[in-house]
Amino acid sequence: MDSIELEIVNIDNKITKYVDEKRYAFLRFKKADKLVIAIKNKIVLGNVAIYYKGFNGKNIAMIGIIHCPDKEGALSLLEGAVQELQRIGHFKIVAPIDRDTWSDYRVKESSLLEKPFYGEPSNFPWMCEVFKESGFSVGYRYISTLDPLIKKDVPSIEGLNIRRLEEIDLEQELNRIYDISIEAFCDNVFYGNIEREIFINNYKKMYEALKPDVLIAEYNGEEVGFLIGYGSEDCKKEGKTYVFKTIAVKKDFRKLKIGGAMVSTLGNLVYDLGYKFIIGGLIYSENVSYKLTKKYGGMIVSEYSLYQKMV
């Protein structure tokens, strides 16, 4: 049986013989430090990026999403990435994640949903086995929940105004959401800074793809939170399903129950549109969204992981 050969290269224009221009641009944008490439019979099987610079002196390294449709190739890529990081230094390796959480990360471990919703990891079912067989353990857990949608009372909070995003002023509204995001998400695990222009362009693409509902919470005239949701009718055949994609509240305002007020407000709006189920998507087990899910109910329907390993 022919063996798999690995090449480890720097991120420069020479790698375009292994990856397409889109992948090359992504690696440059993410400031990947090296790329591991798997080759068999002179055919490129796949690749994975590694990151070990720019983590503020912390001994953290990251291995990105594995781009390989073959389990044997994926296993070779992961083991090759670990060996290269071990050669360079001592690290806590986290994977799969390309430097920060602003692009795809995590491995889907299991799901009861019939079809994935927008933004879910789309890895092969065997990908979790690849990490476990390479000596990784689960470091960070995420879930998605599903519940019947029922109407709920909206908490009355003095000074709070919850309004819809004004599409006619989309650019300025996305600027407001950016300002909320960088404060609300800055204490999230593996948060990374993102430039305003890139954030707004990414959210414009998401908005055009999903046509979501967006609520913005104002407290005494200050924008302090937002909630993004959209219909995803393919997820469950028993009825129309609605996904809560992103909820964010500035740290100084989290004790005011603003998140719960936004959830109830949007839930009531889409209930009247005929939606029967609600999905709380991609919730980190340690953040405020998970606490809201536990408070307002939630059957776990999908589980995801970030893996870790010490070298």
PDB file of C-alpha atoms in Angstrom:
ATOM      1  CA  MET A   1       0.000   0.000   0.000  1.00  0.00           C
ATOM      2  CA  ASP A   2       1.355   3.412  -0.949  1.00  0.00           C
ATOM      3  CA  SER A   3       2.152   5.620   2.021  1.00  0.00           C
ATOM      4  CA  ILE A   4       1.090   9.208   2.596  1.00  0.00           C
ATOM      5  CA  GLU A   5       3.834  11.797   2.418  1.00  0.00           C
ATOM      6  CA  LEU A   6       3.662  15.102   4.261  1.00  0.00           C
ATOM      7  CA  GLU A   7       5.089  18.447   3.267  1.00  0.00           C
ATOM      8  CA  ILE A   8       5.234  21.396   5.674  1.00  0.00           C
ATOM      9  CA  VAL A   9       5.536  24.759   3.980  1.00  0.00           C
ATOM     10  CA  ASN A  10       5.422  28.451   4.808  1.00  0.00           C
ATOM     11  CA  ILE A  11       2.496  30.575   3.667  1.00  0.00           C
ATOM     12  CA  ASP A  12       3.704  32.186   0.452  1.00  0.00           C
ATOM     13  CA  ASN A  13       2.648  32.164  -3.171  1.00  0.00           C
ATOM     14  CA  LYS A  14       4.461  28.862  -3.742  1.00  0.00           C
ATOM     15  CA  ILE A  15       1.637  26.996  -1.999  1.00  0.00           C
ATOM     16  CA  THR A  16      -0.778  27.836  -4.820  1.00  0.00           C
ATOM     17  CA  LYS A  17       0.381  24.610  -6.466  1.00  0.00           C
ATOM     18  CA  TYR A  18      -1.297  22.819  -3.532  1.00  0.00           C
ATOM     19  CA  VAL A  19      -4.323  25.040  -2.779  1.00  0.00           C
ATOM     20  CA  ASP A  20      -6.605  27.305  -4.799  1.00  0.00           C
ATOM     21  CA  GLU A  21      -6.534  31.098  -4.639  1.00  0.00           C
ATOM     22  CA  LYS A  22      -9.464  31.285  -2.228  1.00  0.00           C
ATOM     23  CA  ARG A  23      -7.761  28.982   0.271  1.00  0.00           C
ATOM     24  CA  TYR A  24      -4.473  30.867  -0.126  1.00  0.00           C
ATOM     25  CA  ALA A  25      -6.215  34.198   0.535  1.00  0.00           C
ATOM     26  CA  PHE A  26      -7.877  32.741   3.653  1.00  0.00           C
ATOM     27  CA  LEU A  27      -4.572  31.466   5.026  1.00  0.00           C
ATOM     28  CA  ARG A  28      -2.946  34.848   4.452  1.00  0.00           C
ATOM     29  CA  PHE A  29      -5.874  36.661   6.062  1.00  0.00           C
ATOM     30  CA  LYS A  30      -5.767  34.387   9.110  1.00  0.00           C
ATOM     31  CA  LYS A  31      -1.986  34.757   9.342  1.00  0.00           C
ATOM     32  CA  ALA A  32      -1.397  31.018   9.322  1.00  0.00           C
ATOM     33  CA  ASP A  33       2.168  30.164  10.256  1.00  0.00           C
ATOM     34  CA  LYS A  34       2.569  26.952   8.280  1.00  0.00           C
ATOM     35  CA  LEU A  35       0.594  24.576   6.112  1.00  0.00           C
ATOM     36  CA  VAL A  36       0.774  20.795   6.339  1.00  0.00           C
ATOM     37  CA  ILE A  37       0.023  19.030   3.056  1.00  0.00           C
ATOM     38  CA  ALA A  38      -0.764  15.317   2.555  1.00  0.00           C
ATOM     39  CA  ILE A  39       0.273  13.717  -0.737  1.00  0.00           C
ATOM     40  CA  LYS A  40      -0.293  10.158  -1.977  1.00  0.00           C
ATOM     41  CA  ASN A  41       0.799   8.883  -5.391  1.00  0.00           C
ATOM     42  CA  LYS A  42       1.663  12.485  -6.303  1.00  0.00           C
ATOM     43  CA  ILE A  43      -1.944  13.508  -5.633  1.00  0.00           C
ATOM     44  CA  VAL A  44      -2.713  16.103  -2.974  1.00  0.00           C
ATOM     45  CA  LEU A  45      -5.160  14.598  -0.478  1.00  0.00           C
ATOM     46  CA  GLY A  46      -5.654  17.685   1.669  1.00  0.00           C
ATOM     47  CA  ASN A  47      -4.124  20.247   3.979  1.00  0.00           C
ATOM     48  CA  VAL A  48      -4.354  21.841   7.395  1.00  0.00           C
ATOM     49  CA  ALA A  49      -2.967  25.103   8.786  1.00  0.00           C
ATOM     50  CA  ILE A  50      -1.099  25.549  12.049  1.00  0.00           C
ATOM     51  CA  TYR A  51      -0.860  28.685  14.171  1.00  0.00           C
ATOM     52  CA  TYR A  52       1.650  29.283  16.955  1.00  0.00           C
ATOM     53  CA  LYS A  53       2.603  32.968  16.740  1.00  0.00           C
ATOM     54  CA  GLY A  54       0.720  36.014  17.984  1.00  0.00           C
ATOM     55  CA  PHE A  55      -0.972  34.659  21.114  1.00  0.00           C
ATOM     56  CA  ASN A  56       0.435  37.297  23.482  1.00  0.00           C
ATOM     57  CA  GLY A  57       3.199  35.095  24.838  1.00  0.00           C
ATOM     58  CA  LYS A  58       0.847  32.261  25.787  1.00  0.00           C
ATOM     59  CA  ASN A  59       1.977  28.740  24.967  1.00  0.00           C
ATOM     60  CA  ILE A  60      -1.063  28.135  22.799  1.00  0.00           C
ATOM     61  CA  ALA A  61      -1.068  26.718  19.303  1.00  0.00           C
ATOM     62  CA  MET A  62      -3.979  26.010  17.010  1.00  0.00           C
ATOM     63  CA  ILE A  63      -4.611  23.531  14.246  1.00  0.00           C
ATOM     64  CA  GLY A  64      -7.219  24.684  11.753  1.00  0.00           C
ATOM     65  CA  ILE A  65     -10.071  22.955   9.990  1.00  0.00           C
ATOM     66  CA  ILE A  66      -8.746  19.819   8.284  1.00  0.00           C
ATOM     67  CA  HIS A  67      -9.396  20.034   4.550  1.00  0.00           C
ATOM     68  CA  CYS A  68      -9.357  16.384   3.526  1.00  0.00           C
ATOM     69  CA  PRO A  69     -12.173  13.999   2.449  1.00  0.00           C
ATOM     70  CA  ASP A  70     -10.196  10.897   3.435  1.00  0.00           C
ATOM     71  CA  LYS A  71      -9.921   9.695   7.041  1.00  0.00           C
ATOM     72  CA  GLU A  72      -6.446   8.230   6.583  1.00  0.00           C
ATOM     73  CA  GLY A  73      -5.262  11.485   5.047  1.00  0.00           C
ATOM     74  CA  ALA A  74      -6.893  13.566   7.777  1.00  0.00           C
ATOM     75  CA  LEU A  75      -5.230  11.447  10.465  1.00  0.00           C
ATOM     76  CA  SER A  76      -1.839  11.887   8.792  1.00  0.00           C
ATOM     77  CA  LEU A  77      -2.352  15.655   8.518  1.00  0.00           C
ATOM     78  CA  LEU A  78      -3.295  15.994  12.175  1.00  0.00           C
ATOM     79  CA  GLU A  79      -0.402  13.868  13.390  1.00  0.00           C
ATOM     80  CA  GLY A  80       1.986  15.761  11.129  1.00  0.00           C
ATOM     81  CA  ALA A  81       0.743  19.093  12.499  1.00  0.00           C
ATOM     82  CA  VAL A  82       1.202  17.879  16.081  1.00  0.00           C
ATOM     83  CA  GLN A  83       4.731  16.660  15.372  1.00  0.00           C
ATOM     84  CA  GLU A  84       5.677  19.990  13.803  1.00  0.00           C
ATOM     85  CA  LEU A  85       4.351  21.932  16.792  1.00  0.00           C
ATOM     86  CA  GLN A  86       6.147  19.557  19.142  1.00  0.00           C
ATOM     87  CA  ARG A  87       9.361  20.230  17.228  1.00  0.00           C
ATOM     88  CA  ILE A  88       8.885  23.989  17.561  1.00  0.00           C
ATOM     89  CA  GLY A  89       8.083  24.170  21.279  1.00  0.00           C
ATOM     90  CA  HIS A  90       5.784  23.267  24.152  1.00  0.00           C
ATOM     91  CA  PHE A  91       2.152  24.090  23.503  1.00  0.00           C
ATOM     92  CA  LYS A  92      -1.402  23.548  24.515  1.00  0.00           C
ATOM     93  CA  ILE A  93      -2.880  22.720  21.110  1.00  0.00           C
ATOM     94  CA  VAL A  94      -6.506  23.567  20.393  1.00  0.00           C
ATOM     95  CA  ALA A  95      -8.243  22.235  17.291  1.00  0.00           C
ATOM     96  CA  PRO A  96      -9.945  22.618  14.918  1.00  0.00           C
ATOM     97  CA  ILE A  97      -9.853  26.413  14.847  1.00  0.00           C
ATOM     98  CA  ASP A  98      -8.195  28.853  12.464  1.00  0.00           C
ATOM     99  CA  ARG A  99      -6.722  31.364  14.955  1.00  0.00           C
ATOM    100  CA  ASP A 100     -10.045  32.748  16.283  1.00  0.00           C
ATOM    101  CA  THR A 101     -13.792  32.196  16.350  1.00  0.00           C
ATOM    102  CA  TRP A 102     -14.723  34.548  13.500  1.00  0.00           C
ATOM    103  CA  SER A 103     -14.572  31.680  10.971  1.00  0.00           C
ATOM    104  CA  ASP A 104     -15.646  28.020  11.068  1.00  0.00           C
ATOM    105  CA  TYR A 105     -14.414  25.984  14.014  1.00  0.00           C
ATOM    106  CA  ARG A 106     -15.451  22.990  16.183  1.00  0.00           C
ATOM    107  CA  VAL A 107     -16.311  19.399  15.287  1.00  0.00           C
ATOM    108  CA  LYS A 108     -19.899  18.237  15.199  1.00  0.00           C
ATOM    109  CA  GLU A 109     -20.041  15.144  17.404  1.00  0.00           C
ATOM    110  CA  SER A 110     -23.699  14.196  17.022  1.00  0.00           C
ATOM    111  CA  SER A 111     -27.036  15.587  15.883  1.00  0.00           C
ATOM    112  CA  LEU A 112     -30.699  14.627  15.982  1.00  0.00           C
ATOM    113  CA  LEU A 113     -31.623  17.205  13.343  1.00  0.00           C
ATOM    114  CA  GLU A 114     -32.511  15.974   9.896  1.00  0.00           C
ATOM    115  CA  LYS A 115     -30.511  18.699   8.130  1.00  0.00           C
ATOM    116  CA  PRO A 116     -27.869  21.140   9.358  1.00  0.00           C
ATOM    117  CA  PHE A 117     -28.742  24.782   9.867  1.00  0.00           C
ATOM    118  CA  TYR A 118     -26.699  27.723   8.626  1.00  0.00           C
ATOM    119  CA  GLY A 119     -23.333  28.025  10.347  1.00  0.00           C
ATOM    120  CA  GLU A 120     -23.176  24.507  11.774  1.00  0.00           C
ATOM    121  CA  PRO A 121     -19.895  22.597  11.356  1.00  0.00           C
ATOM    122  CA  SER A 122     -20.050  20.385   8.269  1.00  0.00           C
ATOM    123  CA  ASN A 123     -17.308  17.862   9.043  1.00  0.00           C
ATOM    124  CA  PHE A 124     -17.322  14.204   8.066  1.00  0.00           C
ATOM    125  CA  PRO A 125     -18.833  11.913  10.758  1.00  0.00           C
ATOM    126  CA  TRP A 126     -15.437  10.285  11.373  1.00  0.00           C
ATOM    127  CA  MET A 127     -13.655  13.552  12.151  1.00  0.00           C
ATOM    128  CA  CYS A 128     -14.104  13.243  15.931  1.00  0.00           C
ATOM    129  CA  GLU A 129     -12.452   9.787  15.715  1.00  0.00           C
ATOM    130  CA  VAL A 130      -9.448  11.374  13.995  1.00  0.00           C
ATOM    131  CA  PHE A 131      -8.859  13.669  16.965  1.00  0.00           C
ATOM    132  CA  LYS A 132      -9.379  10.950  19.568  1.00  0.00           C
ATOM    133  CA  GLU A 133      -7.098   8.506  17.765  1.00  0.00           C
ATOM    134  CA  SER A 134      -4.425  11.234  17.726  1.00  0.00           C
ATOM    135  CA  GLY A 135      -4.536  11.584  21.502  1.00  0.00           C
ATOM    136  CA  PHE A 136      -6.735  14.681  21.738  1.00  0.00           C
ATOM    137  CA  SER A 137      -9.402  15.108  24.401  1.00  0.00           C
ATOM    138  CA  VAL A 138     -12.451  17.364  24.458  1.00  0.00           C
ATOM    139  CA  GLY A 139     -11.499  20.749  25.863  1.00  0.00           C
ATOM    140  CA  TYR A 140     -14.551  22.886  25.116  1.00  0.00           C
ATOM    141  CA  ARG A 141     -18.137  21.791  24.595  1.00  0.00           C
ATOM    142  CA  TYR A 142     -20.916  23.430  22.612  1.00  0.00           C
ATOM    143  CA  ILE A 143     -24.539  22.485  22.093  1.00  0.00           C
ATOM    144  CA  SER A 144     -27.621  23.296  20.073  1.00  0.00           C
ATOM    145  CA  THR A 145     -31.050  22.922  21.627  1.00  0.00           C
ATOM    146  CA  LEU A 146     -34.567  22.405  20.311  1.00  0.00           C
ATOM    147  CA  ASP A 147     -37.875  23.214  21.975  1.00  0.00           C
ATOM    148  CA  PRO A 148     -41.509  23.712  21.049  1.00  0.00           C
ATOM    149  CA  LEU A 149     -42.106  27.414  20.566  1.00  0.00           C
ATOM    150  CA  ILE A 150     -44.590  28.942  22.980  1.00  0.00           C
ATOM    151  CA  LYS A 151     -45.505  32.516  23.750  1.00  0.00           C
ATOM    152  CA  LYS A 152     -43.906  34.028  26.847  1.00  0.00           C
ATOM    153  CA  ASP A 153     -44.282  37.227  28.777  1.00  0.00           C
ATOM    154  CA  VAL A 154     -41.636  39.795  27.942  1.00  0.00           C
ATOM    155  CA  PRO A 155     -39.921  41.104  31.102  1.00  0.00           C
ATOM    156  CA  SER A 156     -40.704  44.744  31.785  1.00  0.00           C
ATOM    157  CA  ILE A 157     -37.413  46.605  32.165  1.00  0.00           C
ATOM    158  CA  GLU A 158     -37.492  50.338  32.750  1.00  0.00           C
ATOM    159  CA  GLY A 159     -35.427  52.204  30.170  1.00  0.00           C
ATOM    160  CA  LEU A 160     -35.307  49.257  27.727  1.00  0.00           C
ATOM    161  CA  ASN A 161     -36.427  49.597  24.122  1.00  0.00           C
ATOM    162  CA  ILE A 162     -36.229  46.607  21.758  1.00  0.00           C
ATOM    163  CA  ARG A 163     -36.521  47.446  18.089  1.00  0.00           C
ATOM    164  CA  ARG A 164     -36.008  45.796  14.723  1.00  0.00           C
ATOM    165  CA  LEU A 165     -32.952  46.512  12.602  1.00  0.00           C
ATOM    166  CA  GLU A 166     -33.744  49.166  10.014  1.00  0.00           C
ATOM    167  CA  GLU A 167     -32.762  47.599   6.695  1.00  0.00           C
ATOM    168  CA  ILE A 168     -32.826  50.931   4.902  1.00  0.00           C
ATOM    169  CA  ASP A 169     -29.930  51.961   7.142  1.00  0.00           C
ATOM    170  CA  LEU A 170     -28.159  48.575   7.074  1.00  0.00           C
ATOM    171  CA  GLU A 171     -24.594  49.903   6.979  1.00  0.00           C
ATOM    172  CA  GLN A 172     -25.049  52.057  10.073  1.00  0.00           C
ATOM    173  CA  GLU A 173     -26.990  49.357  11.895  1.00  0.00           C
ATOM    174  CA  LEU A 174     -24.154  46.877  11.279  1.00  0.00           C
ATOM    175  CA  ASN A 175     -21.722  49.441  12.657  1.00  0.00           C
ATOM    176  CA  ARG A 176     -23.821  49.494  15.836  1.00  0.00           C
ATOM    177  CA  ILE A 177     -23.822  45.683  15.977  1.00  0.00           C
ATOM    178  CA  TYR A 178     -20.039  45.688  15.575  1.00  0.00           C
ATOM    179  CA  ASP A 179     -19.672  48.055  18.539  1.00  0.00           C
ATOM    180  CA  ILE A 180     -21.848  45.779  20.664  1.00  0.00           C
ATOM    181  CA  SER A 181     -20.040  42.631  19.506  1.00  0.00           C
ATOM    182  CA  ILE A 182     -16.481  43.664  20.322  1.00  0.00           C
ATOM    183  CA  GLU A 183     -17.533  44.441  23.881  1.00  0.00           C
ATOM    184  CA  ALA A 184     -19.972  41.545  24.352  1.00  0.00           C
ATOM    185  CA  PHE A 185     -17.691  38.849  22.917  1.00  0.00           C
ATOM    186  CA  CYS A 186     -14.278  40.055  24.111  1.00  0.00           C
ATOM    187  CA  ASP A 187     -14.258  37.691  27.104  1.00  0.00           C
ATOM    188  CA  ASN A 188     -15.282  34.659  25.019  1.00  0.00           C
ATOM    189  CA  VAL A 189     -12.779  31.838  24.789  1.00  0.00           C
ATOM    190  CA  PHE A 190     -10.386  32.329  21.827  1.00  0.00           C
ATOM    191  CA  TYR A 191     -11.892  35.678  20.889  1.00  0.00           C
ATOM    192  CA  GLY A 192      -9.771  37.561  18.364  1.00  0.00           C
ATOM    193  CA  ASN A 193      -9.950  41.151  17.221  1.00  0.00           C
ATOM    194  CA  ILE A 194     -11.639  41.761  13.892  1.00  0.00           C
ATOM    195  CA  GLU A 195     -11.525  44.897  11.812  1.00  0.00           C
ATOM    196  CA  ARG A 196     -14.767  46.828  11.471  1.00  0.00           C
ATOM    197  CA  GLU A 197     -14.790  46.665   7.660  1.00  0.00           C
ATOM    198  CA  ILE A 198     -14.263  42.888   7.601  1.00  0.00           C
ATOM    199  CA  PHE A 199     -16.949  42.333  10.235  1.00  0.00           C
ATOM    200  CA  ILE A 200     -19.472  44.448   8.334  1.00  0.00           C
ATOM    201  CA  ASN A 201     -18.714  42.717   5.027  1.00  0.00           C
ATOM    202  CA  ASN A 202     -19.138  39.303   6.655  1.00  0.00           C
ATOM    203  CA  TYR A 203     -22.429  40.295   8.245  1.00  0.00           C
ATOM    204  CA  LYS A 204     -23.680  41.755   4.975  1.00  0.00           C
ATOM    205  CA  LYS A 205     -23.070  38.386   3.303  1.00  0.00           C
ATOM    206  CA  MET A 206     -24.878  36.611   6.144  1.00  0.00           C
ATOM    207  CA  TYR A 207     -27.764  39.092   5.925  1.00  0.00           C
ATOM    208  CA  GLU A 208     -28.113  38.596   2.168  1.00  0.00           C
ATOM    209  CA  ALA A 209     -27.999  34.801   2.539  1.00  0.00           C
ATOM    210  CA  LEU A 210     -30.474  34.465   5.405  1.00  0.00           C
ATOM    211  CA  LYS A 211     -32.623  37.607   5.416  1.00  0.00           C
ATOM    212  CA  PRO A 212     -32.718  37.244   9.204  1.00  0.00           C
ATOM    213  CA  ASP A 213     -34.709  39.027  11.844  1.00  0.00           C
ATOM    214  CA  VAL A 214     -32.454  41.295  13.893  1.00  0.00           C
ATOM    215  CA  LEU A 215     -33.477  42.906  17.160  1.00  0.00           C
ATOM    216  CA  ILE A 216     -31.424  45.665  18.758  1.00  0.00           C
ATOM    217  CA  ALA A 217     -31.792  46.435  22.462  1.00  0.00           C
ATOM    218  CA  GLU A 218     -31.397  50.028  23.633  1.00  0.00           C
ATOM    219  CA  TYR A 219     -31.089  50.867  27.308  1.00  0.00           C
ATOM    220  CA  ASN A 220     -31.592  54.530  28.169  1.00  0.00           C
ATOM    221  CA  GLY A 221     -30.761  55.365  24.569  1.00  0.00           C
ATOM    222  CA  GLU A 222     -27.570  53.247  24.335  1.00  0.00           C
ATOM    223  CA  GLU A 223     -27.365  50.195  22.067  1.00  0.00           C
ATOM    224  CA  VAL A 224     -26.427  47.383  24.443  1.00  0.00           C
ATOM    225  CA  GLY A 225     -27.483  44.118  22.793  1.00  0.00           C
ATOM    226  CA  PHE A 226     -28.758  42.358  19.704  1.00  0.00           C
ATOM    227  CA  LEU A 227     -30.361  39.076  18.678  1.00  0.00           C
ATOM    228  CA  ILE A 228     -30.230  37.494  15.220  1.00  0.00           C
ATOM    229  CA  GLY A 229     -32.615  34.753  14.161  1.00  0.00           C
ATOM    230  CA  TYR A 230     -33.935  33.165  10.975  1.00  0.00           C
ATOM    231  CA  GLY A 231     -36.281  30.485   9.727  1.00  0.00           C
ATOM    232  CA  SER A 232     -34.783  27.085   8.885  1.00  0.00           C
ATOM    233  CA  GLU A 233     -37.666  24.923   7.815  1.00  0.00           C
ATOM    234  CA  ASP A 234     -35.595  21.922   6.730  1.00  0.00           C
ATOM    235  CA  CYS A 235     -34.282  21.040  10.193  1.00  0.00           C
ATOM    236  CA  LYS A 236     -37.367  19.248  11.448  1.00  0.00           C
ATOM    237  CA  LYS A 237     -40.164  17.729   9.398  1.00  0.00           C
ATOM    238  CA  GLU A 238     -42.787  18.047  12.141  1.00  0.00           C
ATOM    239  CA  GLY A 239     -43.073  21.832  11.735  1.00  0.00           C
ATOM    240  CA  LYS A 240     -41.483  25.119  10.824  1.00  0.00           C
ATOM    241  CA  THR A 241     -38.287  25.697  12.784  1.00  0.00           C
ATOM    242  CA  TYR A 242     -36.681  28.986  13.772  1.00  0.00           C
ATOM    243  CA  VAL A 243     -33.020  29.404  14.733  1.00  0.00           C
ATOM    244  CA  PHE A 244     -31.656  31.858  17.276  1.00  0.00           C
ATOM    245  CA  LYS A 245     -28.240  32.381  15.675  1.00  0.00           C
ATOM    246  CA  THR A 246     -26.514  35.032  17.805  1.00  0.00           C
ATOM    247  CA  ILE A 247     -27.362  36.810  21.024  1.00  0.00           C
ATOM    248  CA  ALA A 248     -25.096  39.426  22.555  1.00  0.00           C
ATOM    249  CA  VAL A 249     -25.360  41.822  25.485  1.00  0.00           C
ATOM    250  CA  LYS A 250     -22.640  44.177  26.683  1.00  0.00           C
ATOM    251  CA  LYS A 251     -21.030  42.944  29.891  1.00  0.00           C
ATOM    252  CA  ASP A 252     -22.167  45.823  32.084  1.00  0.00           C
ATOM    253  CA  PHE A 253     -25.830  45.216  31.212  1.00  0.00           C
ATOM    254  CA  ARG A 254     -26.110  41.434  31.514  1.00  0.00           C
ATOM    255  CA  LYS A 255     -27.743  41.439  34.930  1.00  0.00           C
ATOM    256  CA  LEU A 256     -30.722  43.426  33.622  1.00  0.00           C
ATOM    257  CA  LYS A 257     -32.309  40.393  31.879  1.00  0.00           C
ATOM    258  CA  ILE A 258     -32.052  42.104  28.505  1.00  0.00           C
ATOM    259  CA  GLY A 259     -31.109  38.832  26.785  1.00  0.00           C
ATOM    260  CA  GLY A 260     -34.237  37.135  28.076  1.00  0.00           C
ATOM    261  CA  ALA A 261     -36.363  40.077  26.964  1.00  0.00           C
ATOM    262  CA  MET A 262     -34.990  39.860  23.420  1.00  0.00           C
ATOM    263  CA  VAL A 263     -35.494  36.084  23.291  1.00  0.00           C
ATOM    264  CA  SER A 264     -39.113  36.389  24.429  1.00  0.00           C
ATOM    265  CA  THR A 265     -39.822  39.284  22.072  1.00  0.00           C
ATOM    266  CA  LEU A 266     -38.512  37.520  18.972  1.00  0.00           C
ATOM    267  CA  GLY A 267     -40.028  34.200  20.021  1.00  0.00           C
ATOM    268  CA  ASN A 268     -43.465  35.790  20.264  1.00  0.00           C
ATOM    269  CA  LEU A 269     -43.067  37.482  16.870  1.00  0.00           C
ATOM    270  CA  VAL A 270     -42.173  34.282  15.014  1.00  0.00           C
ATOM    271  CA  TYR A 271     -44.786  32.253  16.908  1.00  0.00           C
ATOM    272  CA  ASP A 272     -47.396  34.464  15.266  1.00  0.00           C
ATOM    273  CA  LEU A 273     -45.809  33.622  11.892  1.00  0.00           C
ATOM    274  CA  GLY A 274     -46.479  29.911  12.412  1.00  0.00           C
ATOM    275  CA  TYR A 275     -43.131  28.614  13.607  1.00  0.00           C
ATOM    276  CA  LYS A 276     -43.452  25.557  15.844  1.00  0.00           C
ATOM    277  CA  PHE A 277     -39.904  24.905  17.091  1.00  0.00           C
ATOM    278  CA  ILE A 278     -36.998  27.004  18.220  1.00  0.00           C
ATOM    279  CA  ILE A 279     -33.303  26.114  17.941  1.00  0.00           C
ATOM    280  CA  GLY A 280     -30.693  27.713  20.171  1.00  0.00           C
ATOM    281  CA  GLY A 281     -27.650  27.295  17.972  1.00  0.00           C
ATOM    282  CA  LEU A 282     -23.975  26.638  18.797  1.00  0.00           C
ATOM    283  CA  ILE A 283     -23.983  27.608  22.472  1.00  0.00           C
ATOM    284  CA  TYR A 284     -20.758  27.435  24.471  1.00  0.00           C
ATOM    285  CA  SER A 285     -21.364  25.610  27.738  1.00  0.00           C
ATOM    286  CA  GLU A 286     -19.783  28.389  29.816  1.00  0.00           C
ATOM    287  CA  ASN A 287     -21.387  31.525  28.390  1.00  0.00           C
ATOM    288  CA  VAL A 288     -24.500  33.579  29.071  1.00  0.00           C
ATOM    289  CA  SER A 289     -26.451  32.038  26.167  1.00  0.00           C
ATOM    290  CA  TYR A 290     -26.133  28.609  27.789  1.00  0.00           C
ATOM    291  CA  LYS A 291     -27.472  30.005  31.066  1.00  0.00           C
ATOM    292  CA  LEU A 292     -30.436  31.492  29.206  1.00  0.00           C
ATOM    293  CA  THR A 293     -31.044  28.141  27.516  1.00  0.00           C
ATOM    294  CA  LYS A 294     -31.082  26.315  30.850  1.00  0.00           C
ATOM    295  CA  LYS A 295     -33.456  28.889  32.309  1.00  0.00           C
ATOM    296  CA  TYR A 296     -35.893  28.900  29.411  1.00  0.00           C
ATOM    297  CA  GLY A 297     -35.632  25.190  28.637  1.00  0.00           C
ATOM    298  CA  GLY A 298     -33.837  23.305  25.912  1.00  0.00           C
ATOM    299  CA  MET A 299     -33.502  19.713  24.696  1.00  0.00           C
ATOM    300  CA  ILE A 300     -29.964  19.114  23.436  1.00  0.00           C
ATOM    301  CA  VAL A 301     -30.137  18.024  19.787  1.00  0.00           C
ATOM    302  CA  SER A 302     -26.563  18.589  18.613  1.00  0.00           C
ATOM    303  CA  GLU A 303     -23.170  18.511  20.329  1.00  0.00           C
ATOM    304  CA  TYR A 304     -19.874  19.985  19.179  1.00  0.00           C
ATOM    305  CA  SER A 305     -16.331  20.018  20.504  1.00  0.00           C
ATOM    306  CA  LEU A 306     -13.048  21.822  20.381  1.00  0.00           C
ATOM    307  CA  TYR A 307     -10.247  19.400  21.170  1.00  0.00           C
ATOM    308  CA  GLN A 308      -7.019  19.987  23.030  1.00  0.00           C
ATOM    309  CA  LYS A 309      -3.683  18.275  23.572  1.00  0.00           C
ATOM    310  CA  MET A 310      -0.506  19.156  25.424  1.00  0.00           C
ATOM    311  CA  VAL A 311       2.840  18.677  23.640  1.00  0.00           C
TER     312      VAL A 311
END
